[in-house]
Amino acid sequence: VQLQASGGGLVQAGGSLRLSCAASGRIFATNDMGWYRQAPGKERELVATTSSGGVTNLSDSVKGRFTISLDNAKNTVYLQMHSLKPEDTAVYYCNAHIYTWVDALGGMHPSALQEYWGQGTLVTVSS
């Protein structure tokens, strides 16, 4: 399974961006997908997650400004970011927990739940 993130870039404070992350490969089912970010000199932190059933979790720092959504048919998660602030500047990483198809015992079977990370996309918010 591969996660391909896109949509990062440079934006002025108060602006908007939308990040996308598409999962591809031998996917049986997606349990949840989400976004983390890591600013220079800081640890990676949770931004938002959403389950395939639509249960979402957003960090307090982005509530009211960011929304997360998941297109189950496309195995793609979106992060819509509004009212961006300079402190939102970071590399944003896509994360997913996915069941894949595995070839075993003469047939195809779902795997155990596995975690995957995307390559990261840089979001820079200028003041």
Coordinates of N, CA, C and O in Angstrom, one line a residue:
V1 N 0.8 -1.2 0.0 CA 0.0 0.0 0.0 C 0.9 1.2 0.0 O 1.9 1.3 0.7
Q2 N 0.5 2.2 -0.8 CA 1.2 3.5 -0.8 C 0.2 4.6 -0.6 O -1.0 4.5 -1.0
L3 N 0.7 5.6 0.1 CA -0.1 6.8 0.4 C 0.5 8.0 -0.4 O 1.7 8.3 -0.2
Q4 N -0.2 8.6 -1.2 CA 0.3 9.7 -2.0 C -0.4 11.0 -1.6 O -1.6 11.2 -1.9
A5 N 0.3 11.9 -1.0 CA -0.2 13.2 -0.5 C 0.0 14.3 -1.5 O 1.1 14.3 -2.2
S6 N -0.9 15.2 -1.5 CA -0.7 16.4 -2.4 C -1.5 17.6 -1.8 O -2.3 17.4 -0.9
G7 N -1.2 18.8 -2.4 CA -1.9 19.9 -2.0 C -1.2 20.9 -1.2 O -1.8 22.0 -0.9
G8 N 0.0 20.6 -0.7 CA 0.7 21.6 0.1 C 1.2 22.8 -0.7 O 1.1 22.8 -1.9
G9 N 1.7 23.8 0.0 CA 2.2 25.0 -0.7 C 2.3 26.1 0.2 O 2.3 26.0 1.4
L10 N 2.5 27.3 -0.4 CA 2.7 28.5 0.3 C 1.4 29.3 0.2 O 0.8 29.5 -0.9
V11 N 1.0 29.8 1.4 CA -0.3 30.6 1.4 C -0.1 31.7 2.5 O 0.7 31.5 3.4
Q12 N -0.8 32.8 2.3 CA -0.7 33.9 3.3 C -1.6 33.6 4.5 O -2.6 32.8 4.3
A13 N -1.3 34.2 5.6 CA -2.1 34.0 6.8 C -3.6 34.4 6.4 O -3.8 35.4 5.8
G14 N -4.5 33.6 6.9 CA -5.9 33.8 6.6 C -6.4 33.0 5.4 O -7.6 33.0 5.2
G15 N -5.5 32.5 4.6 CA -5.8 31.8 3.4 C -6.3 30.3 3.7 O -6.4 29.9 4.8
S16 N -6.5 29.6 2.6 CA -7.0 28.2 2.6 C -6.2 27.3 1.7 O -5.6 27.8 0.7
L17 N -6.1 26.1 2.1 CA -5.5 25.0 1.3 C -6.3 23.7 1.6 O -6.9 23.6 2.6
R18 N -6.2 22.9 0.6 CA -6.8 21.5 0.7 C -5.8 20.5 0.4 O -5.2 20.5 -0.6
L19 N -5.5 19.6 1.4 CA -4.6 18.5 1.2 C -5.4 17.2 0.9 O -6.5 17.0 1.3
S20 N -4.8 16.4 0.0 CA -5.4 15.2 -0.4 C -4.4 14.1 -0.1 O -3.2 14.3 -0.3
C21 N -4.9 12.9 0.2 CA -4.0 11.7 0.3 C -4.8 10.5 -0.2 O -5.8 10.2 0.4
A22 N -4.2 9.9 -1.2 CA -4.9 8.7 -1.8 C -4.1 7.5 -1.5 O -2.8 7.4 -1.6
A23 N -4.8 6.4 -1.0 CA -4.2 5.2 -0.7 C -4.4 4.2 -1.9 O -5.5 4.2 -2.5
S24 N -3.3 3.5 -2.3 CA -3.4 2.6 -3.4 C -2.7 1.3 -3.1 O -1.8 1.3 -2.3
G25 N -3.1 0.3 -3.8 CA -2.5 -1.1 -3.5 C -3.6 -2.1 -3.3 O -4.8 -1.9 -3.7
R26 N -3.2 -3.2 -2.7 CA -4.1 -4.3 -2.5 C -4.9 -4.1 -1.2 O -4.7 -4.7 -0.2
I27 N -5.9 -3.1 -1.3 CA -6.6 -2.7 -0.1 C -7.9 -3.5 0.0 O -8.7 -3.6 -0.9
F28 N -8.1 -4.1 1.2 CA -9.3 -4.8 1.5 C -10.3 -3.9 2.1 O -11.4 -3.8 1.6
A29 N -9.8 -3.1 3.0 CA -10.7 -2.1 3.7 C -9.8 -1.1 4.4 O -8.8 -1.4 4.9
T30 N -10.3 0.1 4.5 CA -9.7 1.2 5.2 C -10.4 1.4 6.6 O -11.6 1.6 6.6
N31 N -9.6 1.3 7.6 CA -10.2 1.5 9.0 C -10.3 3.0 9.3 O -11.3 3.5 9.8
D32 N -9.2 3.7 9.0 CA -9.2 5.1 9.3 C -8.0 5.8 8.6 O -7.1 5.1 8.2
M33 N -8.2 7.1 8.3 CA -7.1 7.9 7.7 C -7.0 9.2 8.4 O -8.0 9.6 9.0
G34 N -5.9 9.8 8.3 CA -5.7 11.1 9.0 C -4.5 11.8 8.7 O -3.7 11.4 7.7
W35 N -4.3 12.9 9.4 CA -3.1 13.8 9.1 C -2.4 14.1 10.4 O -3.0 14.4 11.4
Y36 N -1.1 14.1 10.3 CA -0.2 14.6 11.4 C 0.7 15.7 10.8 O 0.8 15.8 9.6
R37 N 1.3 16.5 11.6 CA 2.2 17.5 11.1 C 3.4 17.6 12.0 O 3.3 17.3 13.2
Q38 N 4.5 18.0 11.4 CA 5.7 18.2 12.2 C 6.3 19.6 11.8 O 6.7 19.7 10.6
A39 N 6.4 20.5 12.7 CA 7.0 21.8 12.5 C 8.5 21.6 12.8 O 8.9 20.8 13.5
P40 N 9.3 22.5 12.2 CA 10.8 22.5 12.5 C 11.1 22.5 14.0 O 10.6 23.4 14.7
G41 N 11.9 21.6 14.4 CA 12.3 21.5 15.8 C 11.2 21.0 16.8 O 11.4 21.0 18.0
K42 N 10.1 20.5 16.3 CA 9.0 20.0 17.1 C 8.7 18.6 16.8 O 9.1 18.1 15.7
E43 N 8.0 17.9 17.7 CA 7.6 16.6 17.5 C 6.4 16.5 16.6 O 5.6 17.5 16.5
R44 N 6.2 15.4 15.9 CA 5.1 15.2 15.1 C 3.8 15.1 16.0 O 3.8 14.5 17.1
E45 N 2.8 15.8 15.5 CA 1.5 15.9 16.3 C 0.3 15.6 15.4 O 0.3 15.8 14.2
L46 N -0.7 15.1 16.1 CA -2.0 14.8 15.4 C -2.7 16.1 15.0 O -2.7 17.0 15.8
V47 N -3.2 16.1 13.8 CA -4.0 17.2 13.3 C -5.5 16.7 13.3 O -6.3 17.4 13.9
A48 N -5.7 15.7 12.6 CA -7.1 15.2 12.4 C -7.1 13.8 11.9 O -6.3 13.4 11.1
T49 N -8.1 13.0 12.4 CA -8.3 11.7 11.9 C -9.8 11.5 11.6 O -10.6 12.1 12.2
T50 N -10.1 10.5 10.7 CA -11.5 10.1 10.5 C -11.5 8.6 10.2 O -10.7 8.1 9.6
S51 N -12.6 8.0 10.8 CA -12.8 6.6 10.5 C -13.6 6.4 9.2 O -14.2 7.3 8.7
S52 N -13.6 5.2 8.8 CA -14.4 4.9 7.6 C -15.9 5.1 7.9 O -16.7 5.3 7.0
G53 N -16.2 5.0 9.1 CA -17.6 5.2 9.5 C -18.0 6.7 9.8 O -19.1 7.0 10.1
G54 N -17.0 7.6 9.6 CA -17.3 9.0 9.7 C -17.0 9.6 11.1 O -17.3 10.8 11.3
V55 N -16.4 8.9 12.0 CA -16.1 9.5 13.3 C -14.8 10.3 13.1 O -13.8 9.7 12.7
T56 N -14.8 11.5 13.5 CA -13.7 12.4 13.3 C -13.1 12.9 14.6 O -13.8 12.9 15.6
N57 N -11.8 13.2 14.6 CA -11.1 13.7 15.7 C -10.2 14.8 15.3 O -9.4 14.5 14.4
L58 N -10.3 16.0 15.8 CA -9.5 17.1 15.4 C -8.8 17.6 16.6 O -9.3 17.7 17.7
S59 N -7.5 18.1 16.5 CA -6.8 18.7 17.6 C -7.5 20.0 17.9 O -8.0 20.7 17.1
D60 N -7.3 20.4 19.2 CA -7.9 21.7 19.6 C -7.4 22.8 18.8 O -8.1 23.8 18.6
S61 N -6.2 22.8 18.4 CA -5.5 23.9 17.7 C -6.1 24.1 16.3 O -5.9 25.2 15.7
V62 N -6.8 23.2 15.7 CA -7.4 23.3 14.4 C -8.9 23.3 14.4 O -9.5 23.5 13.3
K63 N -9.5 23.0 15.5 CA -11.0 22.9 15.5 C -11.6 24.3 15.1 O -11.1 25.3 15.5
G64 N -12.6 24.2 14.3 CA -13.3 25.4 13.8 C -12.6 26.0 12.5 O -13.1 26.9 11.9
R65 N -11.4 25.5 12.2 CA -10.7 26.0 11.0 C -10.5 24.9 10.0 O -10.5 25.2 8.8
F66 N -10.2 23.7 10.4 CA -9.9 22.5 9.5 C -11.1 21.6 9.6 O -11.7 21.4 10.6
T67 N -11.3 20.9 8.4 CA -12.3 19.8 8.4 C -11.6 18.6 7.7 O -10.8 18.8 6.8
I68 N -11.9 17.4 8.1 CA -11.4 16.2 7.5 C -12.5 15.4 6.9 O -13.6 15.3 7.5
S69 N -12.3 14.8 5.8 CA -13.3 13.9 5.2 C -12.6 12.8 4.5 O -11.5 12.9 4.1
L70 N -13.4 11.7 4.3 CA -12.8 10.5 3.7 C -13.8 10.0 2.6 O -15.0 9.8 2.9
D71 N -13.3 9.8 1.5 CA -14.0 9.2 0.4 C -13.6 7.7 0.4 O -12.6 7.3 -0.1
N72 N -14.5 6.9 0.9 CA -14.2 5.5 1.1 C -14.0 4.8 -0.3 O -13.2 3.9 -0.4
A73 N -14.8 5.2 -1.2 CA -14.7 4.5 -2.6 C -13.4 4.8 -3.2 O -12.9 3.9 -4.0
K74 N -12.8 6.0 -2.9 CA -11.5 6.3 -3.5 C -10.3 6.1 -2.6 O -9.2 6.4 -2.9
N75 N -10.6 5.7 -1.4 CA -9.6 5.5 -0.3 C -8.7 6.8 -0.3 O -7.5 6.8 -0.2
T76 N -9.4 7.9 -0.2 CA -8.8 9.2 -0.2 C -9.3 10.1 0.9 O -10.5 10.2 1.1
V77 N -8.4 10.7 1.6 CA -8.7 11.5 2.7 C -8.3 13.0 2.4 O -7.3 13.2 1.7
Y78 N -9.2 13.9 2.8 CA -9.0 15.3 2.5 C -8.9 16.1 3.8 O -9.6 15.8 4.7
L79 N -8.1 17.1 3.8 CA -8.0 18.0 4.9 C -8.2 19.4 4.3 O -7.3 19.9 3.6
Q80 N -9.3 20.0 4.6 CA -9.6 21.3 4.2 C -9.2 22.3 5.3 O -9.7 22.2 6.4
M81 N -8.3 23.2 5.0 CA -7.8 24.1 6.0 C -8.1 25.5 5.6 O -7.9 26.0 4.5
H82 N -8.8 26.2 6.6 CA -9.2 27.6 6.4 C -8.5 28.4 7.5 O -8.1 27.9 8.5
S83 N -8.5 29.7 7.3 CA -8.0 30.7 8.3 C -6.6 30.2 8.8 O -6.3 30.2 10.0
L84 N -5.8 29.9 7.9 CA -4.4 29.4 8.2 C -3.6 30.5 8.9 O -3.7 31.7 8.7
K85 N -2.8 30.0 9.9 CA -2.0 30.8 10.7 C -0.5 30.4 10.5 O -0.2 29.3 10.1
P86 N 0.4 31.3 10.7 CA 1.8 31.0 10.6 C 2.2 29.7 11.4 O 3.1 29.0 11.0
E87 N 1.6 29.6 12.5 CA 1.9 28.4 13.4 C 1.4 27.1 12.8 O 1.7 26.0 13.3
D88 N 0.6 27.1 11.7 CA 0.2 25.9 11.0 C 1.3 25.4 10.0 O 1.2 24.3 9.5
T89 N 2.4 26.2 9.9 CA 3.5 25.8 9.0 C 4.1 24.6 9.5 O 4.6 24.5 10.7
A90 N 4.2 23.6 8.6 CA 4.7 22.3 9.0 C 4.7 21.4 7.8 O 4.1 21.7 6.7
V91 N 5.4 20.2 7.9 CA 5.2 19.1 7.0 C 4.0 18.3 7.4 O 4.0 17.9 8.6
Y92 N 3.1 18.1 6.6 CA 1.9 17.4 6.9 C 2.0 15.9 6.3 O 2.3 15.8 5.2
Y93 N 1.8 15.0 7.2 CA 1.9 13.6 6.9 C 0.6 12.9 6.9 O -0.2 13.0 7.9
C94 N 0.3 12.1 5.9 CA -0.9 11.3 5.8 C -0.6 10.0 6.6 O 0.5 9.4 6.5
N95 N -1.6 9.6 7.3 CA -1.5 8.3 8.0 C -2.8 7.5 7.8 O -3.9 8.0 7.6
A96 N -2.6 6.2 7.7 CA -3.8 5.3 7.5 C -3.6 4.0 8.2 O -2.5 3.5 8.3
H97 N -4.7 3.4 8.6 CA -4.7 2.0 9.1 C -5.6 1.2 8.2 O -6.8 1.5 8.0
I98 N -5.0 0.3 7.5 CA -5.7 -0.4 6.4 C -5.5 -1.9 6.5 O -4.5 -2.4 6.9
Y99 N -6.6 -2.6 6.1 CA -6.5 -4.1 5.9 C -6.2 -4.3 4.4 O -6.9 -3.8 3.6
T100 N -5.2 -5.1 4.2 CA -4.9 -5.4 2.8 C -5.2 -6.9 2.5 O -5.6 -7.7 3.3
W101 N -5.2 -7.2 1.2 CA -5.3 -8.6 0.7 C -4.0 -9.3 0.8 O -3.0 -8.7 0.4
V102 N -4.0 -10.5 1.4 CA -2.8 -11.3 1.4 C -3.1 -12.6 0.7 O -4.1 -13.2 0.9
D103 N -2.1 -13.1 0.1 CA -2.2 -14.4 -0.6 C -1.7 -15.5 0.3 O -0.5 -15.5 0.6
A104 N -2.5 -16.3 0.8 CA -2.1 -17.3 1.8 C -3.1 -18.5 1.7 O -4.3 -18.3 1.4
L105 N -2.6 -19.6 2.0 CA -3.4 -20.8 2.1 C -4.1 -21.1 0.8 O -5.3 -21.5 0.9
G106 N -3.5 -20.7 -0.3 CA -4.1 -21.0 -1.6 C -5.2 -20.0 -2.0 O -5.9 -20.2 -3.0
G107 N -5.4 -18.9 -1.2 CA -6.4 -18.0 -1.6 C -6.1 -16.6 -1.0 O -5.0 -16.4 -0.4
M108 N -6.9 -15.6 -1.3 CA -6.7 -14.3 -0.9 C -7.5 -14.1 0.4 O -8.7 -14.4 0.5
H109 N -6.9 -13.4 1.4 CA -7.5 -13.2 2.7 C -7.1 -11.8 3.2 O -6.1 -11.3 2.8
P110 N -8.0 -11.2 4.0 CA -7.6 -9.9 4.6 C -6.5 -10.1 5.6 O -6.5 -11.0 6.3
S111 N -5.7 -9.1 5.6 CA -4.6 -9.1 6.6 C -5.0 -8.6 7.9 O -6.1 -8.1 8.1
A112 N -4.1 -8.6 8.8 CA -4.3 -7.8 10.1 C -4.2 -6.3 9.8 O -3.6 -5.9 8.7
L113 N -4.7 -5.5 10.6 CA -4.7 -4.1 10.4 C -3.2 -3.6 10.4 O -2.5 -3.9 11.3
Q114 N -2.9 -2.8 9.4 CA -1.5 -2.3 9.3 C -1.5 -0.8 9.2 O -2.5 -0.2 8.7
E115 N -0.5 -0.1 9.7 CA -0.3 1.3 9.6 C 0.6 1.7 8.5 O 1.6 1.1 8.3
Y116 N 0.2 2.8 7.8 CA 1.0 3.3 6.7 C 1.2 4.8 6.9 O 0.3 5.5 7.4
W117 N 2.3 5.3 6.3 CA 2.5 6.8 6.3 C 2.8 7.2 4.9 O 3.5 6.5 4.1
G118 N 2.4 8.4 4.6 CA 2.7 9.1 3.3 C 4.0 9.8 3.4 O 4.7 9.9 4.5
Q119 N 4.4 10.4 2.3 CA 5.8 11.0 2.3 C 5.8 12.4 2.8 O 6.9 12.9 3.0
G120 N 4.7 13.0 3.1 CA 4.7 14.4 3.7 C 4.6 15.4 2.6 O 5.1 15.3 1.5
T121 N 3.8 16.5 2.9 CA 3.7 17.6 2.0 C 3.8 18.9 2.9 O 3.3 19.0 4.0
L122 N 4.6 19.8 2.4 CA 4.9 21.0 3.1 C 3.9 22.1 3.0 O 3.5 22.5 1.9
V123 N 3.4 22.6 4.1 CA 2.5 23.7 4.1 C 3.2 24.9 4.8 O 3.7 24.8 5.9
T124 N 3.3 26.0 4.1 CA 4.0 27.2 4.6 C 3.0 28.3 4.7 O 2.4 28.7 3.6
V125 N 2.8 28.9 5.8 CA 1.9 30.0 6.0 C 2.7 31.3 6.3 O 3.3 31.3 7.4
S126 N 2.6 32.3 5.5 CA 3.4 33.5 5.7 C 2.5 34.5 6.4 O 1.3 34.6 6.2
S127 N 3.2 35.3 7.2 CA 2.5 36.3 8.0 C 2.3 37.7 7.3 O 2.9 37.8 6.2

